[in-house]
Amino acid sequence: MTDGLRLMAVHAHPDDESSKGAATMARYVAEGHPVMVVSCTGGERGDILNPRLQGNADIERDLPQVRRAEMAKAQEILGVEHTWLGFVDSGLPEGDPLPPLPEGCFALEPLDITTEALVRVIRQFRPHVITTYDENGGYPHPDHIMTHVVTVAAFEAAGDPEAFPHAGAPWQPLKLYYDRGFSRAKMTAFHEALLAAGKESPYAEWMKRWDDRPEGRVTTRIESAKYFAVREQALLAHATQIDPDGTFFSLSASEQGEIWPTEEFDLARSYVPLAEGEDDLFAGLPTDVTAADAMATSDLGDPVLDDVKPRAAEVEHA
């Protein structure tokens, strides 16, 4: 590890790390901060969303391995460390009524099993800050919701010496953020920029779907436009999941940087106060790593900020 403060991003599937907070991670890597991505599942039940690769028998047969190879490429592009938590994709149930989730999938695993797995990774990597999804999963995929549940549980347990004592020495992460990458304001700005340029906007449908969707709070804006091109390349590395002619690429990286140069987060739990206009995920923490490490291994008491909403441990179909 370098001498920088450490950041961990917990995601549900390979490709989530490249579509949510990727430029922020690339920025922190460039600034000397160790960054680790945790993929809770292998994305085994994901569909092939790139029209150019649909119907490819080799990819369909070997999709789990293909997605692992894609993740390795994205990891290299972003410059992050990466680990698989080892659970199986739950798939996205469709229909009315919704079908039951497949036996043995991540969303149905006992919470103590999934939490211990993540606690073990946290205690090994020792992040000062963790990012993940809110209680709605960002969108209601069972694995995204379960990722939230597990990350909150592991954030709480990792610093408790009585919790999972065989999973490593206690380590208390100091801040927990939710990713807020797809806000109404951002999508509106992209939509209006395309129309102003005389181009067709793929965001019109997004705007319609947002009518009854709650807007997540934003506490923190990370200037990261310099790394939008890196984010784009990491996304394209997930070739089975990303259509290169799709919505993500209707504006170039440089155009996106001019329109909306930040990535957004919501500070959900913290052992240090939130500063108004926060622009750094490490804001409020000691800049000296030794001091930050000492803080994460001391008796901190209760968080000074706690906006985590209670949610049942068992994930239900949304």
GROMACS .gro file of C-alpha atoms in nm:
model
  318
    1MET     CA    1   0.000   0.000   0.000
    2THR     CA    2   0.105   0.360  -0.055
    3ASP     CA    3   0.086   0.626   0.214
    4GLY     CA    4  -0.252   0.759   0.095
    5LEU     CA    5  -0.582   0.717   0.274
    6ARG     CA    6  -0.771   0.409   0.154
    7LEU     CA    7  -1.105   0.390  -0.029
    8MET     CA    8  -1.325   0.083  -0.085
    9ALA     CA    9  -1.620   0.068  -0.329
   10VAL     CA   10  -1.864  -0.221  -0.276
   11HIS     CA   11  -2.066  -0.317  -0.584
   12ALA     CA   12  -2.313  -0.587  -0.682
   13HIS     CA   13  -2.181  -0.699  -1.022
   14PRO     CA   14  -1.884  -0.647  -1.253
   15ASP     CA   15  -1.951  -0.330  -1.458
   16ASP     CA   16  -2.122  -0.147  -1.167
   17GLU     CA   17  -1.783  -0.013  -1.059
   18SER     CA   18  -1.731   0.145  -1.402
   19SER     CA   19  -2.072   0.313  -1.424
   20LYS     CA   20  -2.085   0.444  -1.066
   21GLY     CA   21  -1.806   0.653  -0.921
   22ALA     CA   22  -1.536   0.530  -1.159
   23ALA     CA   23  -1.386   0.871  -1.234
   24THR     CA   24  -1.366   0.945  -0.862
   25MET     CA   25  -1.179   0.620  -0.804
   26ALA     CA   26  -0.941   0.691  -1.093
   27ARG     CA   27  -0.873   1.037  -0.950
   28TYR     CA   28  -0.787   0.900  -0.606
   29VAL     CA   29  -0.562   0.633  -0.755
   30ALA     CA   30  -0.378   0.904  -0.951
   31GLU     CA   31  -0.338   1.102  -0.629
   32GLY     CA   32  -0.175   0.807  -0.452
   33HIS     CA   33  -0.467   0.659  -0.260
   34PRO     CA   34  -0.511   0.281  -0.259
   35VAL     CA   35  -0.859   0.196  -0.392
   36MET     CA   36  -1.026  -0.143  -0.379
   37VAL     CA   37  -1.341  -0.255  -0.562
   38VAL     CA   38  -1.539  -0.541  -0.412
   39SER     CA   39  -1.774  -0.728  -0.649
   40CYS     CA   40  -2.030  -0.917  -0.442
   41THR     CA   41  -2.128  -1.146  -0.732
   42GLY     CA   42  -1.982  -1.255  -1.063
   43GLY     CA   43  -2.274  -1.127  -1.269
   44GLU     CA   44  -2.338  -1.479  -1.391
   45ARG     CA   45  -2.706  -1.420  -1.467
   46GLY     CA   46  -2.662  -1.093  -1.653
   47ASP     CA   47  -2.794  -1.062  -2.005
   48ILE     CA   48  -2.571  -0.981  -2.301
   49LEU     CA   49  -2.671  -0.619  -2.357
   50ASN     CA   50  -2.434  -0.532  -2.641
   51PRO     CA   51  -2.623  -0.601  -2.967
   52ARG     CA   52  -2.294  -0.673  -3.144
   53LEU     CA   53  -2.228  -0.971  -2.916
   54GLN     CA   54  -2.579  -1.113  -2.883
   55GLY     CA   55  -2.613  -1.460  -3.028
   56ASN     CA   56  -2.243  -1.537  -2.984
   57ALA     CA   57  -2.248  -1.901  -2.872
   58ASP     CA   58  -1.899  -1.892  -2.721
   59ILE     CA   59  -1.983  -1.593  -2.501
   60GLU     CA   60  -2.317  -1.740  -2.397
   61ARG     CA   61  -2.149  -2.066  -2.300
   62ASP     CA   62  -1.865  -1.903  -2.105
   63LEU     CA   63  -2.037  -1.587  -1.977
   64PRO     CA   64  -1.915  -1.617  -1.614
   65GLN     CA   65  -1.552  -1.636  -1.729
   66VAL     CA   66  -1.602  -1.367  -1.991
   67ARG     CA   67  -1.733  -1.129  -1.726
   68ARG     CA   68  -1.434  -1.206  -1.505
   69ALA     CA   69  -1.200  -1.121  -1.791
   70GLU     CA   70  -1.390  -0.798  -1.855
   71MET     CA   71  -1.358  -0.706  -1.489
   72ALA     CA   72  -0.983  -0.767  -1.496
   73LYS     CA   73  -0.952  -0.531  -1.792
   74ALA     CA   74  -1.161  -0.261  -1.624
   75GLN     CA   75  -0.958  -0.302  -1.306
   76GLU     CA   76  -0.637  -0.242  -1.499
   77ILE     CA   77  -0.780   0.068  -1.669
   78LEU     CA   78  -0.897   0.220  -1.340
   79GLY     CA   79  -0.580   0.124  -1.155
   80VAL     CA   80  -0.772  -0.020  -0.860
   81GLU     CA   81  -0.734  -0.334  -0.655
   82HIS     CA   82  -1.019  -0.582  -0.685
   83THR     CA   83  -1.165  -0.882  -0.508
   84TRP     CA   84  -1.464  -1.109  -0.564
   85LEU     CA   85  -1.679  -1.165  -0.257
   86GLY     CA   86  -1.775  -1.497  -0.412
   87PHE     CA   87  -2.155  -1.500  -0.421
   88VAL     CA   88  -2.381  -1.591  -0.714
   89ASP     CA   89  -2.581  -1.336  -0.914
   90SER     CA   90  -2.951  -1.336  -0.826
   91GLY     CA   91  -3.074  -1.222  -1.166
   92LEU     CA   92  -3.341  -0.958  -1.216
   93PRO     CA   93  -3.685  -1.117  -1.173
   94GLU     CA   94  -3.950  -1.004  -1.419
   95GLY     CA   95  -4.319  -1.073  -1.449
   96ASP     CA   96  -4.638  -1.025  -1.250
   97PRO     CA   97  -4.627  -1.185  -1.004
   98LEU     CA   98  -4.249  -1.189  -0.980
   99PRO     CA   99  -4.094  -1.536  -0.987
  100PRO     CA  100  -3.898  -1.658  -0.683
  101LEU     CA  101  -3.528  -1.585  -0.673
  102PRO     CA  102  -3.302  -1.880  -0.763
  103GLU     CA  103  -3.187  -2.097  -0.476
  104GLY     CA  104  -2.835  -2.020  -0.354
  105CYS     CA  105  -2.820  -1.669  -0.499
  106PHE     CA  106  -2.664  -1.371  -0.322
  107ALA     CA  107  -2.993  -1.205  -0.225
  108LEU     CA  108  -3.104  -1.520  -0.039
  109GLU     CA  109  -2.778  -1.591   0.144
  110PRO     CA  110  -2.792  -1.563   0.526
  111LEU     CA  111  -2.683  -1.216   0.634
  112ASP     CA  112  -2.424  -1.347   0.878
  113ILE     CA  113  -2.251  -1.535   0.594
  114THR     CA  114  -2.241  -1.240   0.355
  115THR     CA  115  -2.150  -0.992   0.627
  116GLU     CA  116  -1.859  -1.200   0.754
  117ALA     CA  117  -1.723  -1.229   0.399
  118LEU     CA  118  -1.718  -0.850   0.359
  119VAL     CA  119  -1.589  -0.790   0.714
  120ARG     CA  120  -1.294  -1.013   0.631
  121VAL     CA  121  -1.211  -0.801   0.325
  122ILE     CA  122  -1.255  -0.474   0.518
  123ARG     CA  123  -1.024  -0.588   0.797
  124GLN     CA  124  -0.763  -0.695   0.545
  125PHE     CA  125  -0.769  -0.382   0.325
  126ARG     CA  126  -0.851  -0.141   0.612
  127PRO     CA  127  -1.039   0.131   0.421
  128HIS     CA  128  -1.095   0.467   0.582
  129VAL     CA  129  -1.395   0.532   0.353
  130ILE     CA  130  -1.648   0.297   0.191
  131THR     CA  131  -1.895   0.371  -0.090
  132THR     CA  132  -2.197   0.162  -0.190
  133TYR     CA  133  -2.571   0.200  -0.276
  134ASP     CA  134  -2.859   0.339  -0.072
  135GLU     CA  135  -3.139   0.131   0.081
  136ASN     CA  136  -3.312   0.113  -0.259
  137GLY     CA  137  -3.001  -0.025  -0.425
  138GLY     CA  138  -2.979   0.274  -0.657
  139TYR     CA  139  -3.243   0.080  -0.849
  140PRO     CA  140  -3.443  -0.217  -0.719
  141HIS     CA  141  -3.225  -0.508  -0.830
  142PRO     CA  142  -3.218  -0.773  -0.553
  143ASP     CA  143  -2.836  -0.783  -0.559
  144HIS     CA  144  -2.806  -0.405  -0.534
  145ILE     CA  145  -3.040  -0.398  -0.235
  146MET     CA  146  -2.853  -0.687  -0.074
  147THR     CA  147  -2.524  -0.507  -0.138
  148HIS     CA  148  -2.656  -0.213   0.064
  149VAL     CA  149  -2.775  -0.439   0.347
  150VAL     CA  150  -2.446  -0.628   0.363
  151THR     CA  151  -2.227  -0.318   0.340
  152VAL     CA  152  -2.410  -0.141   0.623
  153ALA     CA  153  -2.392  -0.454   0.838
  154ALA     CA  154  -2.021  -0.499   0.765
  155PHE     CA  155  -1.948  -0.129   0.829
  156GLU     CA  156  -2.101  -0.176   1.174
  157ALA     CA  157  -1.939  -0.512   1.250
  158ALA     CA  158  -1.586  -0.457   1.120
  159GLY     CA  159  -1.483  -0.245   1.420
  160ASP     CA  160  -1.648  -0.469   1.679
  161PRO     CA  161  -1.394  -0.709   1.835
  162GLU     CA  162  -1.677  -0.944   1.935
  163ALA     CA  163  -1.815  -0.968   1.580
  164PHE     CA  164  -1.661  -1.238   1.361
  165PRO     CA  165  -1.342  -1.265   1.572
  166HIS     CA  166  -1.184  -1.510   1.327
  167ALA     CA  167  -1.219  -1.263   1.036
  168GLY     CA  168  -0.923  -1.043   1.131
  169ALA     CA  169  -0.836  -0.764   1.370
  170PRO     CA  170  -1.109  -0.501   1.426
  171TRP     CA  171  -1.109  -0.204   1.191
  172GLN     CA  172  -1.371   0.068   1.191
  173PRO     CA  173  -1.420   0.248   0.857
  174LEU     CA  174  -1.474   0.616   0.930
  175LYS     CA  175  -1.720   0.722   0.657
  176LEU     CA  176  -1.990   0.548   0.450
  177TYR     CA  177  -2.120   0.707   0.129
  178TYR     CA  178  -2.398   0.624  -0.114
  179ASP     CA  179  -2.331   0.672  -0.484
  180ARG     CA  180  -2.558   0.934  -0.646
  181GLY     CA  181  -2.439   0.912  -1.004
  182PHE     CA  182  -2.774   0.935  -1.182
  183SER     CA  183  -2.956   1.241  -1.055
  184ARG     CA  184  -3.250   1.408  -1.225
  185ALA     CA  185  -3.054   1.733  -1.248
  186LYS     CA  186  -2.762   1.566  -1.422
  187MET     CA  187  -2.977   1.378  -1.672
  188THR     CA  188  -3.174   1.696  -1.743
  189ALA     CA  189  -2.851   1.885  -1.811
  190PHE     CA  190  -2.737   1.614  -2.055
  191HIS     CA  191  -3.079   1.605  -2.221
  192GLU     CA  192  -3.091   1.982  -2.271
  193ALA     CA  193  -2.732   1.995  -2.401
  194LEU     CA  194  -2.811   1.738  -2.670
  195LEU     CA  195  -3.125   1.920  -2.778
  196ALA     CA  196  -2.938   2.251  -2.787
  197ALA     CA  197  -2.684   2.090  -3.018
  198GLY     CA  198  -2.963   1.974  -3.250
  199LYS     CA  199  -2.914   1.609  -3.157
  200GLU     CA  200  -3.163   1.345  -3.051
  201SER     CA  201  -3.158   1.280  -2.677
  202PRO     CA  202  -3.190   0.927  -2.536
  203TYR     CA  203  -3.264   1.080  -2.197
  204ALA     CA  204  -3.625   1.171  -2.280
  205GLU     CA  205  -3.745   0.830  -2.162
  206TRP     CA  206  -3.537   0.863  -1.846
  207MET     CA  207  -3.708   1.192  -1.769
  208LYS     CA  208  -4.053   1.032  -1.801
  209ARG     CA  209  -3.959   0.748  -1.565
  210TRP     CA  210  -3.838   0.997  -1.306
  211ASP     CA  211  -4.181   1.148  -1.239
  212ASP     CA  212  -4.250   0.937  -0.928
  213ARG     CA  213  -3.893   0.841  -0.840
  214PRO     CA  214  -3.747   0.989  -0.519
  215GLU     CA  215  -3.436   1.201  -0.563
  216GLY     CA  216  -3.142   1.099  -0.347
  217ARG     CA  217  -2.967   1.358  -0.134
  218VAL     CA  218  -2.625   1.483  -0.245
  219THR     CA  219  -2.377   1.598   0.020
  220THR     CA  220  -2.051   1.564  -0.172
  221ARG     CA  221  -1.939   1.655  -0.523
  222ILE     CA  222  -1.606   1.522  -0.648
  223GLU     CA  223  -1.439   1.714  -0.931
  224SER     CA  224  -1.338   1.433  -1.165
  225ALA     CA  225  -1.390   1.545  -1.527
  226LYS     CA  226  -1.020   1.485  -1.595
  227TYR     CA  227  -1.090   1.113  -1.551
  228PHE     CA  228  -1.414   1.080  -1.748
  229ALA     CA  229  -1.223   0.933  -2.043
  230VAL     CA  230  -1.080   0.668  -1.808
  231ARG     CA  231  -1.432   0.596  -1.687
  232GLU     CA  232  -1.547   0.557  -2.047
  233GLN     CA  233  -1.271   0.309  -2.128
  234ALA     CA  234  -1.346   0.107  -1.814
  235LEU     CA  235  -1.712   0.093  -1.915
  236LEU     CA  236  -1.624  -0.026  -2.265
  237ALA     CA  237  -1.411  -0.301  -2.112
  238HIS     CA  238  -1.739  -0.464  -2.004
  239ALA     CA  239  -1.821  -0.541  -2.365
  240THR     CA  240  -2.102  -0.789  -2.296
  241GLN     CA  241  -2.286  -0.539  -2.075
  242ILE     CA  242  -2.224  -0.207  -2.245
  243ASP     CA  243  -2.354  -0.102  -2.587
  244PRO     CA  244  -2.089   0.132  -2.734
  245ASP     CA  245  -2.369   0.308  -2.921
  246GLY     CA  246  -2.584   0.336  -2.608
  247THR     CA  247  -2.695   0.616  -2.378
  248PHE     CA  248  -2.369   0.632  -2.183
  249PHE     CA  249  -2.191   0.754  -2.497
  250SER     CA  250  -2.442   0.998  -2.643
  251LEU     CA  251  -2.209   1.271  -2.514
  252SER     CA  252  -1.831   1.243  -2.531
  253ALA     CA  253  -1.625   1.236  -2.213
  254SER     CA  254  -1.510   1.592  -2.276
  255GLU     CA  255  -1.866   1.713  -2.339
  256GLN     CA  256  -1.983   1.551  -2.018
  257GLY     CA  257  -1.697   1.719  -1.835
  258GLU     CA  258  -1.804   2.060  -1.960
  259ILE     CA  259  -2.169   2.003  -1.870
  260TRP     CA  260  -2.133   1.818  -1.540
  261PRO     CA  261  -1.772   1.791  -1.416
  262THR     CA  262  -1.841   1.612  -1.087
  263GLU     CA  263  -1.951   1.276  -0.948
  264GLU     CA  264  -2.193   1.289  -0.657
  265PHE     CA  265  -2.222   1.105  -0.326
  266ASP     CA  266  -2.433   1.115  -0.011
  267LEU     CA  267  -2.260   1.082   0.328
  268ALA     CA  268  -2.480   0.832   0.512
  269ARG     CA  269  -2.273   0.752   0.822
  270SER     CA  270  -1.962   0.922   0.957
  271TYR     CA  271  -1.738   0.950   1.261
  272VAL     CA  272  -1.639   1.302   1.157
  273PRO     CA  273  -1.873   1.597   1.090
  274LEU     CA  274  -1.993   1.678   0.738
  275ALA     CA  275  -1.854   2.005   0.605
  276GLU     CA  276  -2.085   2.219   0.395
  277GLY     CA  277  -1.996   2.197   0.026
  278GLU     CA  278  -1.785   1.886   0.078
  279ASP     CA  279  -1.569   1.804  -0.226
  280ASP     CA  280  -1.349   1.520  -0.095
  281LEU     CA  281  -1.449   1.174   0.029
  282PHE     CA  282  -1.166   1.199   0.283
  283ALA     CA  283  -1.275   1.541   0.411
  284GLY     CA  284  -1.257   1.570   0.790
  285LEU     CA  285  -1.021   1.276   0.831
  286PRO     CA  286  -0.660   1.314   0.945
  287THR     CA  287  -0.439   1.365   0.639
  288ASP     CA  288  -0.165   1.162   0.804
  289VAL     CA  289  -0.235   0.793   0.740
  290THR     CA  290  -0.088   0.686   1.075
  291ALA     CA  291  -0.327   0.918   1.256
  292ALA     CA  292  -0.623   0.798   1.046
  293ASP     CA  293  -0.528   0.437   1.116
  294ALA     CA  294  -0.512   0.510   1.488
  295MET     CA  295  -0.859   0.664   1.469
  296ALA     CA  296  -1.000   0.357   1.291
  297THR     CA  297  -0.866   0.127   1.564
  298SER     CA  298  -0.974   0.337   1.864
  299ASP     CA  299  -1.299   0.348   2.060
  300LEU     CA  300  -1.496   0.603   1.858
  301GLY     CA  301  -1.832   0.579   2.029
  302ASP     CA  302  -2.137   0.652   1.817
  303PRO     CA  303  -2.114   0.808   1.469
  304VAL     CA  304  -2.156   1.185   1.466
  305LEU     CA  305  -2.373   1.152   1.153
  306ASP     CA  306  -2.605   0.860   1.088
  307ASP     CA  307  -2.864   0.881   0.812
  308VAL     CA  308  -2.879   0.511   0.732
  309LYS     CA  309  -3.244   0.411   0.707
  310PRO     CA  310  -3.337   0.079   0.872
  311ARG     CA  311  -3.412  -0.204   0.634
  312ALA     CA  312  -3.506  -0.567   0.695
  313ALA     CA  313  -3.210  -0.799   0.662
  314GLU     CA  314  -3.394  -1.024   0.420
  315VAL     CA  315  -3.413  -0.874   0.072
  316GLU     CA  316  -3.757  -0.880  -0.081
  317HIS     CA  317  -3.858  -0.831  -0.442
  318ALA     CA  318  -3.907  -0.465  -0.516
   0.00000   0.00000   0.00000
